[in-house]
Each structure stands twice: as structure tokens, then as C-alpha cells.
PDB file of C-alpha atoms and ligand atoms in Angstrom:
ATOM      1  CA  UNK A   1      77.972 101.274 103.542  1.00 52.00           C
ATOM      2  CA  UNK A   2      81.484 102.701 103.873  1.00 71.00           C
ATOM      3  CA  UNK A   3      82.725 105.290 105.583  1.00 87.00           C
ATOM      4  CA  UNK A   4      82.867 108.272 102.736  1.00 95.00           C
ATOM      5  CA  UNK A   5      85.831 110.128 103.074  1.00 96.00           C
ATOM      6  CA  UNK A   6      85.312 113.526 104.727  1.00 97.00           C
ATOM      7  CA  UNK A   7      87.629 117.138 104.405  1.00 96.00           C
ATOM      8  CA  UNK A   8      87.433 117.512 108.460  1.00 96.00           C
ATOM      9  CA  UNK A   9      88.567 113.362 109.169  1.00 96.00           C
ATOM     10  CA  UNK A  10      90.987 113.904 106.320  1.00 98.00           C
ATOM     11  CA  UNK A  11      92.609 116.558 107.382  1.00 97.00           C
ATOM     12  CA  UNK A  12      92.911 115.573 111.782  1.00 97.00           C
ATOM     13  CA  UNK A  13      95.171 112.836 109.915  1.00 98.00           C
ATOM     14  CA  UNK A  14      97.679 115.362 107.876  1.00 98.00           C
ATOM     15  CA  UNK A  15     101.028 116.410 108.973  1.00 97.00           C
ATOM     16  CA  UNK A  16     101.280 118.453 105.746  1.00 98.00           C
ATOM     17  CA  UNK A  17     101.838 121.552 105.418  1.00 97.00           C
ATOM     18  CA  UNK A  18     100.404 122.721 101.970  1.00 97.00           C
ATOM     19  CA  UNK A  19      99.178 119.704 100.349  1.00 98.00           C
ATOM     20  CA  UNK A  20      95.812 118.864 101.399  1.00 97.00           C
ATOM     21  CA  UNK A  21      95.025 122.448 102.790  1.00 96.00           C
ATOM     22  CA  UNK A  22      92.152 122.428 100.834  1.00 97.00           C
ATOM     23  CA  UNK A  23      90.355 119.212 100.563  1.00 98.00           C
ATOM     24  CA  UNK A  24      86.945 118.467  98.631  1.00 97.00           C
ATOM     25  CA  UNK A  25      85.197 115.269  98.825  1.00 98.00           C
ATOM     26  CA  UNK A  26      82.348 114.709  96.981  1.00 98.00           C
ATOM     27  CA  UNK A  27      79.918 111.737  96.470  1.00 97.00           C
ATOM     28  CA  UNK A  28      79.685 111.451  92.683  1.00 98.00           C
ATOM     29  CA  UNK A  29      82.068 113.240  90.006  1.00 98.00           C
ATOM     30  CA  UNK A  30      82.521 111.987  86.496  1.00 98.00           C
ATOM     31  CA  UNK A  31      86.188 112.451  86.855  1.00 98.00           C
ATOM     32  CA  UNK A  32      88.016 114.673  89.899  1.00 98.00           C
ATOM     33  CA  UNK A  33      90.722 115.105  87.482  1.00 98.00           C
ATOM     34  CA  UNK A  34      88.976 116.461  84.560  1.00 97.00           C
ATOM     35  CA  UNK A  35      86.656 118.483  87.961  1.00 97.00           C
ATOM     36  CA  UNK A  36      90.224 120.412  88.638  1.00 97.00           C
ATOM     37  CA  UNK A  37      91.308 121.361  85.307  1.00 96.00           C
ATOM     38  CA  UNK A  38      87.433 121.659  84.160  1.00 94.00           C
ATOM     39  CA  UNK A  39      88.226 125.633  82.116  1.00 83.00           C
ATOM     40  CA  UNK A  40      87.914 128.503  84.143  1.00 80.00           C
ATOM     41  CA  UNK A  41      88.547 126.491  87.549  1.00 85.00           C
ATOM     42  CA  UNK A  42      91.650 127.302  89.764  1.00 88.00           C
ATOM     43  CA  UNK A  43      92.901 125.816  92.994  1.00 95.00           C
ATOM     44  CA  UNK A  44      94.712 127.032  95.863  1.00 96.00           C
ATOM     45  CA  UNK A  45      97.934 124.793  95.191  1.00 97.00           C
ATOM     46  CA  UNK A  46      97.857 121.481  96.853  1.00 98.00           C
ATOM     47  CA  UNK A  47      94.262 121.211  96.669  1.00 98.00           C
ATOM     48  CA  UNK A  48      93.113 117.610  97.149  1.00 98.00           C
ATOM     49  CA  UNK A  49      89.716 116.542  95.595  1.00 98.00           C
ATOM     50  CA  UNK A  50      88.367 113.263  96.292  1.00 98.00           C
ATOM     51  CA  UNK A  51      85.056 110.896  95.627  1.00 98.00           C
ATOM     52  CA  UNK A  52      82.909 107.761  96.618  1.00 98.00           C
ATOM     53  CA  UNK A  53      82.160 106.762  92.612  1.00 98.00           C
ATOM     54  CA  UNK A  54      83.004 109.105  89.384  1.00 98.00           C
ATOM     55  CA  UNK A  55      81.006 108.128  85.839  1.00 98.00           C
ATOM     56  CA  UNK A  56      83.479 108.238  83.686  1.00 98.00           C
ATOM     57  CA  UNK A  57      87.796 108.179  85.372  1.00 98.00           C
ATOM     58  CA  UNK A  58      90.169 108.161  83.129  1.00 97.00           C
ATOM     59  CA  UNK A  59      93.002 105.730  83.084  1.00 96.00           C
ATOM     60  CA  UNK A  60      96.181 106.755  80.674  1.00 91.00           C
ATOM     61  CA  UNK A  61      96.202 106.643  76.833  1.00 86.00           C
ATOM     62  CA  UNK A  62      93.036 107.190  77.292  1.00 90.00           C
ATOM     63  CA  UNK A  63      91.401 104.551  78.233  1.00 92.00           C
ATOM     64  CA  UNK A  64      88.575 104.713  81.092  1.00 94.00           C
ATOM     65  CA  UNK A  65      89.078 103.995  84.794  1.00 96.00           C
ATOM     66  CA  UNK A  66      86.669 101.582  86.611  1.00 92.00           C
ATOM     67  CA  UNK A  67      85.362 103.945  89.312  1.00 97.00           C
ATOM     68  CA  UNK A  68      83.038 102.100  91.688  1.00 96.00           C
ATOM     69  CA  UNK A  69      81.135 103.739  94.919  1.00 97.00           C
ATOM     70  CA  UNK A  70      82.470 103.508  98.395  1.00 94.00           C
ATOM     71  CA  UNK A  71      85.290 100.671  97.601  1.00 96.00           C
ATOM     72  CA  UNK A  72      88.046 103.137  95.710  1.00 98.00           C
ATOM     73  CA  UNK A  73      90.363 106.372  96.394  1.00 98.00           C
ATOM     74  CA  UNK A  74      89.528 108.492  93.383  1.00 98.00           C
ATOM     75  CA  UNK A  75      91.748 111.723  94.391  1.00 98.00           C
ATOM     76  CA  UNK A  76      93.913 114.004  92.972  1.00 98.00           C
ATOM     77  CA  UNK A  77      96.174 116.967  93.960  1.00 98.00           C
ATOM     78  CA  UNK A  78      96.369 120.186  92.114  1.00 98.00           C
ATOM     79  CA  UNK A  79      99.984 121.395  91.527  1.00 98.00           C
ATOM     80  CA  UNK A  80     101.070 124.834  90.622  1.00 97.00           C
ATOM     81  CA  UNK A  81     104.873 124.705  90.078  1.00 96.00           C
ATOM     82  CA  UNK A  82     106.974 126.708  88.994  1.00 95.00           C
ATOM     83  CA  UNK A  83     108.501 124.130  86.699  1.00 96.00           C
ATOM     84  CA  UNK A  84     109.676 123.909  83.638  1.00 95.00           C
ATOM     85  CA  UNK A  85     106.338 122.011  81.455  1.00 95.00           C
ATOM     86  CA  UNK A  86     109.222 119.686  80.747  1.00 93.00           C
ATOM     87  CA  UNK A  87     109.739 118.379  84.285  1.00 95.00           C
ATOM     88  CA  UNK A  88     106.646 117.541  84.910  1.00 95.00           C
ATOM     89  CA  UNK A  89     105.791 113.936  84.162  1.00 93.00           C
ATOM     90  CA  UNK A  90     108.722 113.388  86.143  1.00 95.00           C
ATOM     91  CA  UNK A  91     105.727 114.459  89.250  1.00 97.00           C
ATOM     92  CA  UNK A  92     104.300 110.757  88.607  1.00 95.00           C
ATOM     93  CA  UNK A  93     107.206 108.462  89.920  1.00 95.00           C
ATOM     94  CA  UNK A  94     107.704 110.607  92.889  1.00 97.00           C
ATOM     95  CA  UNK A  95     104.283 110.149  93.684  1.00 98.00           C
ATOM     96  CA  UNK A  96     104.459 106.451  93.067  1.00 97.00           C
ATOM     97  CA  UNK A  97     106.775 106.474  95.698  1.00 98.00           C
ATOM     98  CA  UNK A  98     104.983 108.508  98.122  1.00 98.00           C
ATOM     99  CA  UNK A  99     102.527 105.387  97.568  1.00 98.00           C
ATOM    100  CA  UNK A 100     104.516 103.375  97.807  1.00 98.00           C
ATOM    101  CA  UNK A 101     106.366 104.309 101.288  1.00 98.00           C
ATOM    102  CA  UNK A 102     102.758 105.235 101.861  1.00 98.00           C
ATOM    103  CA  UNK A 103     101.679 101.346 101.360  1.00 98.00           C
ATOM    104  CA  UNK A 104     104.980 100.613 103.175  1.00 98.00           C
ATOM    105  CA  UNK A 105     104.342 102.141 106.100  1.00 97.00           C
ATOM    106  CA  UNK A 106     100.716 100.647 106.778  1.00 96.00           C
ATOM    107  CA  UNK A 107     102.430  97.022 106.428  1.00 96.00           C
ATOM    108  CA  UNK A 108     101.745  97.184 103.047  1.00 97.00           C
ATOM    109  CA  UNK A 109     105.047  95.568 100.636  1.00 96.00           C
ATOM    110  CA  UNK A 110     103.771  96.926  96.749  1.00 97.00           C
ATOM    111  CA  UNK A 111     105.855  97.573  94.678  1.00 96.00           C
ATOM    112  CA  UNK A 112     106.810 100.168  91.013  1.00 96.00           C
ATOM    113  CA  UNK A 113     106.165  98.327  87.947  1.00 93.00           C
ATOM    114  CA  UNK A 114     107.641 101.245  85.342  1.00 91.00           C
ATOM    115  CA  UNK A 115     106.617 103.700  84.938  1.00 87.00           C
ATOM    116  CA  UNK A 116     103.454 104.486  86.700  1.00 86.00           C
ATOM    117  CA  UNK A 117     101.907 101.620  88.818  1.00 93.00           C
ATOM    118  CA  UNK A 118     101.341  99.948  91.979  1.00 97.00           C
ATOM    119  CA  UNK A 119     101.120  96.393  92.321  1.00 96.00           C
ATOM    120  CA  UNK A 120     101.234  93.872  94.604  1.00 96.00           C
ATOM    121  CA  UNK A 121     101.709  89.763  93.672  1.00 93.00           C
ATOM    122  CA  UNK A 122     102.354  91.021  89.810  1.00 92.00           C
ATOM    123  CA  UNK A 123      98.905  92.539  89.589  1.00 95.00           C
ATOM    124  CA  UNK A 124      97.956  96.986  90.068  1.00 96.00           C
ATOM    125  CA  UNK A 125      96.991  97.756  92.541  1.00 97.00           C
ATOM    126  CA  UNK A 126      97.047 101.904  91.935  1.00 98.00           C
ATOM    127  CA  UNK A 127      96.675 104.005  88.602  1.00 97.00           C
ATOM    128  CA  UNK A 128      98.681 107.619  88.369  1.00 97.00           C
ATOM    129  CA  UNK A 129      97.254 109.759  85.580  1.00 96.00           C
ATOM    130  CA  UNK A 130      99.412 113.344  86.305  1.00 96.00           C
ATOM    131  CA  UNK A 131      98.055 115.702  82.872  1.00 96.00           C
ATOM    132  CA  UNK A 132      99.100 119.801  82.423  1.00 95.00           C
ATOM    133  CA  UNK A 133      97.624 122.427  81.935  1.00 94.00           C
ATOM    134  CA  UNK A 134     100.239 125.174  80.337  1.00 93.00           C
ATOM    135  CA  UNK A 135     100.271 128.555  78.341  1.00 91.00           C
ATOM    136  CA  UNK A 136     103.027 130.365  76.793  1.00 90.00           C
ATOM    137  CA  UNK A 137     103.993 131.241  79.744  1.00 90.00           C
ATOM    138  CA  UNK A 138     104.257 128.283  81.342  1.00 93.00           C
ATOM    139  CA  UNK A 139     102.465 125.494  83.864  1.00 95.00           C
ATOM    140  CA  UNK A 140      99.162 127.012  85.382  1.00 95.00           C
ATOM    141  CA  UNK A 141      98.677 123.606  87.372  1.00 96.00           C
ATOM    142  CA  UNK A 142      99.819 119.593  86.876  1.00 97.00           C
ATOM    143  CA  UNK A 143      97.483 117.447  87.766  1.00 97.00           C
ATOM    144  CA  UNK A 144      98.169 113.940  89.734  1.00 98.00           C
ATOM    145  CA  UNK A 145      95.263 111.358  89.539  1.00 98.00           C
ATOM    146  CA  UNK A 146      95.766 108.417  92.263  1.00 98.00           C
ATOM    147  CA  UNK A 147      92.989 105.588  91.584  1.00 98.00           C
ATOM    148  CA  UNK A 148      93.733 103.261  94.463  1.00 98.00           C
ATOM    149  CA  UNK A 149      91.908  99.830  94.289  1.00 98.00           C
ATOM    150  CA  UNK A 150      90.569  99.180  98.240  1.00 98.00           C
ATOM    151  CA  UNK A 151      87.654  97.537  98.963  1.00 97.00           C
ATOM    152  CA  UNK A 152      86.426  95.893  95.885  1.00 97.00           C
ATOM    153  CA  UNK A 153      85.671  91.874  96.069  1.00 97.00           C
ATOM    154  CA  UNK A 154      86.015  91.653  92.183  1.00 95.00           C
ATOM    155  CA  UNK A 155      86.812  93.051  89.170  1.00 95.00           C
ATOM    156  CA  UNK A 156      85.606  93.564  85.575  1.00 93.00           C
ATOM    157  CA  UNK A 157      86.194  89.575  83.551  1.00 94.00           C
ATOM    158  CA  UNK A 158      88.281  91.928  81.261  1.00 92.00           C
ATOM    159  CA  UNK A 159      90.763  92.906  83.536  1.00 92.00           C
ATOM    160  CA  UNK A 160      90.045  90.721  86.745  1.00 93.00           C
ATOM    161  CA  UNK A 161      93.922  88.666  85.513  1.00 92.00           C
ATOM    162  CA  UNK A 162      96.029  91.987  85.871  1.00 93.00           C
ATOM    163  CA  UNK A 163      93.611  94.136  89.424  1.00 96.00           C
ATOM    164  CA  UNK A 164      93.689  93.680  92.865  1.00 97.00           C
ATOM    165  CA  UNK A 165      92.387  95.519  95.421  1.00 98.00           C
ATOM    166  CA  UNK A 166      94.099  95.872  99.048  1.00 98.00           C
ATOM    167  CA  UNK A 167      91.392  93.816 100.425  1.00 98.00           C
ATOM    168  CA  UNK A 168      92.491  90.738  98.287  1.00 97.00           C
ATOM    169  CA  UNK A 169      95.790  91.275  98.486  1.00 97.00           C
ATOM    170  CA  UNK A 170      95.881  91.669 102.439  1.00 96.00           C
ATOM    171  CA  UNK A 171      92.175  89.932 103.485  1.00 96.00           C
ATOM    172  CA  UNK A 172      91.855  93.509 105.247  1.00 95.00           C
ATOM    173  CA  UNK A 173      89.533  96.811 105.327  1.00 96.00           C
ATOM    174  CA  UNK A 174      92.515  99.298 105.063  1.00 95.00           C
ATOM    175  CA  UNK A 175      90.884 102.686 106.059  1.00 96.00           C
ATOM    176  CA  UNK A 176      90.641 104.969 103.421  1.00 97.00           C
ATOM    177  CA  UNK A 177      91.538 108.021 104.813  1.00 97.00           C
ATOM    178  CA  UNK A 178      94.158 106.819 106.236  1.00 97.00           C
ATOM    179  CA  UNK A 179      96.099 106.173 103.392  1.00 98.00           C
ATOM    180  CA  UNK A 180      94.829 108.926 101.703  1.00 98.00           C
ATOM    181  CA  UNK A 181      96.970 110.751 105.151  1.00 98.00           C
ATOM    182  CA  UNK A 182      99.877 108.489 105.137  1.00 98.00           C
ATOM    183  CA  UNK A 183     100.137 109.182 100.625  1.00 98.00           C
ATOM    184  CA  UNK A 184      99.393 112.992 101.359  1.00 98.00           C
ATOM    185  CA  UNK A 185     102.318 112.990 103.927  1.00 98.00           C
ATOM    186  CA  UNK A 186     104.981 111.142 101.826  1.00 98.00           C
ATOM    187  CA  UNK A 187     104.223 113.438  98.767  1.00 98.00           C
ATOM    188  CA  UNK A 188     105.186 116.582 100.803  1.00 98.00           C
ATOM    189  CA  UNK A 189     107.901 115.339 101.787  1.00 98.00           C
ATOM    190  CA  UNK A 190     109.031 113.425  98.466  1.00 98.00           C
ATOM    191  CA  UNK A 191     107.747 116.151  96.552  1.00 98.00           C
ATOM    192  CA  UNK A 192     109.949 119.017  99.025  1.00 98.00           C
ATOM    193  CA  UNK A 193     113.497 116.236  97.539  1.00 98.00           C
ATOM    194  CA  UNK A 194     112.167 116.955  94.022  1.00 98.00           C
ATOM    195  CA  UNK A 195     112.030 120.067  93.636  1.00 98.00           C
ATOM    196  CA  UNK A 196     115.797 120.352  94.733  1.00 97.00           C
ATOM    197  CA  UNK A 197     116.667 119.274  91.885  1.00 97.00           C
ATOM    198  CA  UNK A 198     113.708 118.751  89.254  1.00 97.00           C
ATOM    199  CA  UNK A 199     114.852 115.571  88.565  1.00 97.00           C
ATOM    200  CA  UNK A 200     114.363 112.308  90.205  1.00 97.00           C
ATOM    201  CA  UNK A 201     118.724 111.958  91.091  1.00 97.00           C
ATOM    202  CA  UNK A 202     117.843 112.257  95.030  1.00 98.00           C
ATOM    203  CA  UNK A 203     114.084 109.928  94.802  1.00 98.00           C
ATOM    204  CA  UNK A 204     116.186 107.345  92.809  1.00 97.00           C
ATOM    205  CA  UNK A 205     117.551 105.025  95.314  1.00 96.00           C
ATOM    206  CA  UNK A 206     113.722 105.160  96.338  1.00 97.00           C
ATOM    207  CA  UNK A 207     112.156 104.320  93.233  1.00 96.00           C
ATOM    208  CA  UNK A 208     115.234 101.171  92.556  1.00 96.00           C
ATOM    209  CA  UNK A 209     113.903  99.870  96.062  1.00 96.00           C
ATOM    210  CA  UNK A 210     110.527  99.362  94.910  1.00 97.00           C
ATOM    211  CA  UNK A 211     110.844  98.448  91.089  1.00 95.00           C
ATOM    212  CA  UNK A 212     109.480  95.059  90.208  1.00 94.00           C
ATOM    213  CA  UNK A 213     110.875  96.281  86.909  1.00 92.00           C
ATOM    214  CA  UNK A 214     114.390  96.642  86.967  1.00 93.00           C
ATOM    215  CA  UNK A 215     116.593  93.372  86.765  1.00 92.00           C
ATOM    216  CA  UNK A 216     113.303  92.258  84.448  1.00 91.00           C
ATOM    217  CA  UNK A 217     113.073  91.118  81.571  1.00 90.00           C
ATOM    218  CA  UNK A 218     110.625  92.947  79.474  1.00 88.00           C
ATOM    219  CA  UNK A 219     108.749  93.338  76.327  1.00 86.00           C
ATOM    220  CA  UNK A 220     108.221  96.956  75.144  1.00 86.00           C
ATOM    221  CA  UNK A 221     106.123  98.618  72.443  1.00 81.00           C
ATOM    222  CA  UNK A 222     106.377 100.790  70.705  1.00 77.00           C
ATOM    223  CA  UNK A 223     105.526 102.944  67.772  1.00 75.00           C
ATOM    224  CA  UNK A 224     108.205 100.861  65.059  1.00 75.00           C
ATOM    225  CA  UNK A 225     106.888  97.046  66.639  1.00 79.00           C
ATOM    226  CA  UNK A 226     108.565  94.987  69.548  1.00 84.00           C
ATOM    227  CA  UNK A 227     111.137  93.851  70.729  1.00 85.00           C
ATOM    228  CA  UNK A 228     112.498  92.239  74.037  1.00 88.00           C
ATOM    229  CA  UNK A 229     115.775  93.083  76.738  1.00 91.00           C
ATOM    230  CA  UNK A 230     116.145  93.514  80.281  1.00 93.00           C
ATOM    231  CA  UNK A 231     115.585  96.847  82.295  1.00 93.00           C
ATOM    232  CA  UNK A 232     118.650  97.956  83.416  1.00 95.00           C
ATOM    233  CA  UNK A 233     118.388 100.951  84.645  1.00 94.00           C
ATOM    234  CA  UNK A 234     116.070 104.062  85.151  1.00 94.00           C
ATOM    235  CA  UNK A 235     117.823 107.321  84.791  1.00 95.00           C
ATOM    236  CA  UNK A 236     117.440 111.219  86.694  1.00 96.00           C
ATOM    237  CA  UNK A 237     114.794 112.002  83.993  1.00 94.00           C
ATOM    238  CA  UNK A 238     112.900 109.029  84.554  1.00 92.00           C
ATOM    239  CA  UNK A 239     113.198 106.935  81.929  1.00 92.00           C
ATOM    240  CA  UNK A 240     113.927 103.707  82.208  1.00 93.00           C
ATOM    241  CA  UNK A 241     117.634 101.386  79.933  1.00 95.00           C
ATOM    242  CA  UNK A 242     117.241  98.726  78.296  1.00 93.00           C
ATOM    243  CA  UNK A 243     119.873  96.407  76.961  1.00 95.00           C
ATOM    244  CA  UNK A 244     118.179  94.723  74.015  1.00 91.00           C
ATOM    245  CA  UNK A 245     118.492  90.521  73.434  1.00 84.00           C
ATOM    246  CA  UNK A 246     121.749  92.475  70.702  1.00 88.00           C
ATOM    247  CA  UNK A 247     123.692  94.190  74.236  1.00 92.00           C
ATOM    248  CA  UNK A 248     122.676  97.695  72.371  1.00 93.00           C
ATOM    249  CA  UNK A 249     121.186  99.679  75.415  1.00 95.00           C
ATOM    250  CA  UNK A 250     117.891 102.154  74.632  1.00 91.00           C
ATOM    251  CA  UNK A 251     116.200 104.354  76.498  1.00 91.00           C
ATOM    252  CA  UNK A 252     112.446 103.795  77.190  1.00 88.00           C
ATOM    253  CA  UNK A 253     110.043 107.301  76.881  1.00 79.00           C
ATOM    254  CA  UNK A 254     107.274 105.956  79.671  1.00 71.00           C
ATOM    255  CA  UNK A 255     104.391 108.066  76.951  1.00 60.00           C
ATOM    256  CA  UNK A 256     105.468 105.686  73.216  1.00 54.00           C
ATOM    257  CA  UNK A 257     105.363 102.403  75.301  1.00 59.00           C
ATOM    258  CA  UNK A 258     104.306 100.364  77.298  1.00 63.00           C
ATOM    259  CA  UNK A 259     106.468  97.221  78.955  1.00 68.00           C
ATOM    260  CA  UNK A 260     105.640  94.678  79.776  1.00 67.00           C
ATOM    261  CA  UNK A 261     107.385  91.952  81.494  1.00 64.00           C
ATOM    262  CA  UNK A 262     107.993  88.808  79.574  1.00 53.00           C
ATOM    263  CA  UNK A 263     105.577  86.063  81.925  1.00 54.00           C
ATOM    264  CA  UNK A 264     103.030  88.656  82.486  1.00 62.00           C
ATOM    265  CA  UNK A 265     101.561  91.801  83.082  1.00 64.00           C
ATOM    266  CA  UNK A 266     104.033  92.607  85.039  1.00 61.00           C
TER     267      UNK A 266
HETATM  268  C1  BTN B 301      95.847 104.879  84.878  1.00 54.89           C
HETATM  269  O1  BTN B 301      95.586 104.436  83.881  1.00 54.89           O
HETATM  270  O2  BTN B 301      96.731 103.967  85.682  1.00 54.89           O
HETATM  271  C2  BTN B 301      95.893 106.047  85.404  1.00 54.89           C
HETATM  272  C3  BTN B 301      94.520 105.944  86.635  1.00 54.89           C
HETATM  273  C4  BTN B 301      93.804 106.833  86.914  1.00 54.89           C
HETATM  274  C5  BTN B 301      92.869 106.674  87.756  1.00 54.89           C
HETATM  275  C6  BTN B 301      92.832 108.029  88.877  1.00 54.89           C
HETATM  276  S1  BTN B 301      91.068 107.781  89.920  1.00 54.89           S
HETATM  277  C7  BTN B 301      90.871 109.932  90.319  1.00 54.89           C
HETATM  278  C8  BTN B 301      91.728 110.300  88.928  1.00 54.89           C
HETATM  279  N1  BTN B 301      90.470 110.486  88.406  1.00 54.89           N
HETATM  280  C9  BTN B 301      89.795 110.370  86.693  1.00 54.89           C
HETATM  281  O3  BTN B 301      89.696 110.167  86.193  1.00 54.89           O
HETATM  282  N2  BTN B 301      91.583 109.666  86.692  1.00 54.89           N
HETATM  283  C10 BTN B 301      92.126 109.229  87.554  1.00 54.89           C
END
């Protein structure tokens, strides 16, 4: 059995001021995001919640997130940012950059598939689900959920063609607590930069370096149908600009569409 994630061990590896000041590590939760968002529960800004397994892990677009025990990272970060609710979704690409940087610092080359999947060799390694609770007065909290496949040796048949783990890609057993700490350390830096402008303008260069989508021929599925084009640029709002085959540039919103490479998942 792999070593479980532990608050104290994680804290020793952190060099942050706010992020991870409070950490809660559980053996099992329904979903770390759901736990943080349960009615009446408010955690301090920067709280991190992890679980060894999730019984009802949530993915984006209402999908579920397979959460086998002890082999992956399931964590949620609670933030109470003083920003407009409209800009909160930009925190997802900020986290994607932090994860890609953290992996790079551990010698692992991963890319970002727009808008927020971390991929290696054309397969998905990490999923990010950002959820917000707001009232008319503004944001109560933003919960950034991160699922990382670390030690998985296999995946269910229906996702094995597009899912992978660090073990499968590198052949090495990456220590999960080091990975979590590296991500939180990077996130505190990137979050500070984000807060200066509340957009991605000062992080775009990093995002572009990690992007596996830019320059690729992509297939965009939106509510009106499907079209192909080239992914040309990502703007400071995190939106993707695609040049359609007729030359027209269109702005693609992350929550409206699915973008796939022409030849597969990436
Ligand atoms: C995706 O579909 O790509 C997003 C997956 C996000 C999964 C993580 S695991 C930790 C956190 N808790 C959840 O229930 N989901 C997120």
C-alpha cells in the first residue's frame, strides 16, 4: 500500500504563506469538491482538502471522475478571492499552468490541452474542475478540484485510449506528497500574478509554452454543430481563437464547446 497523504508531511514540503495553511487529508470522501461546498461549511482561504478515494468523484460537464484508492491525487483548494464572479473561471487555466510547472520541476514534460486538461503523450493525466459559490453580494468561495493519475497501472476500458498516469508514462513512482506540494507552491506564485490584473495577461507566455492545442488543427463541437479550423491564440480571458477553414476567426468559450485534435483526443 502506498503511503497515505498526511497533513504534516505536506506542510513540511510547502513554502507558501496562504495556500495549504490549513490541510485536511481524508481516507474517503464522496468528492473533495462536494465536501468543501457542503451547505454551511466555510473553510479559511487557501484550505486544501485531499482524499485517498472518492465515492462520487465529479468530472466536468456532469461526468463522473473514477477515483481508485491510493493511486491518484484527489484534492480541492478553497479560495475566497475578492474578484468578480465572471473572472473566476480564469483560475482554472492558472491552476493548469501551476500543475504543468510543478511537473516540469520534477523532470516531467506535460502539456496543457485547452482549456484545462494536463496531457502527456496525447493522453489525459490531470483533470481540473473549478466550482464557485456566489450570492448577489459576490463570490463566497471558489473551489478548484484537481484529479491526478499518479500510480494507476490501468484504466477502465472506456477511457484507456485517452487516460494515462505518471507511472505508465515515466515508469517511476512519483511521490504524491511531493507532487501536491510542488503544485501548491507554484499555485501561490501564479495566483499572486493573476490577482494583479485578474486576467491571464501576465501568465500567457507560460500558458503558450505548455499549450499542446495552439497551432493544431482542431474540431470544435458547439451547440450549433461541428467545424474545423486552426487554434491560433489564447487571449487574456482564457478564450481560444480558432481560424475556421474559411479564414474567419472565432472565439471559443471553454464551457460551451469541446475541442479535439483532428486525429484524436489532443
Ligand atoms: C475533468 O473532468 O477533467 C475534471 C476532473 C476533476 C476531478 C477532481 S478529483 C478532486 C476533485 N473532486 C471532484 O469530485 N472532482 C475534482
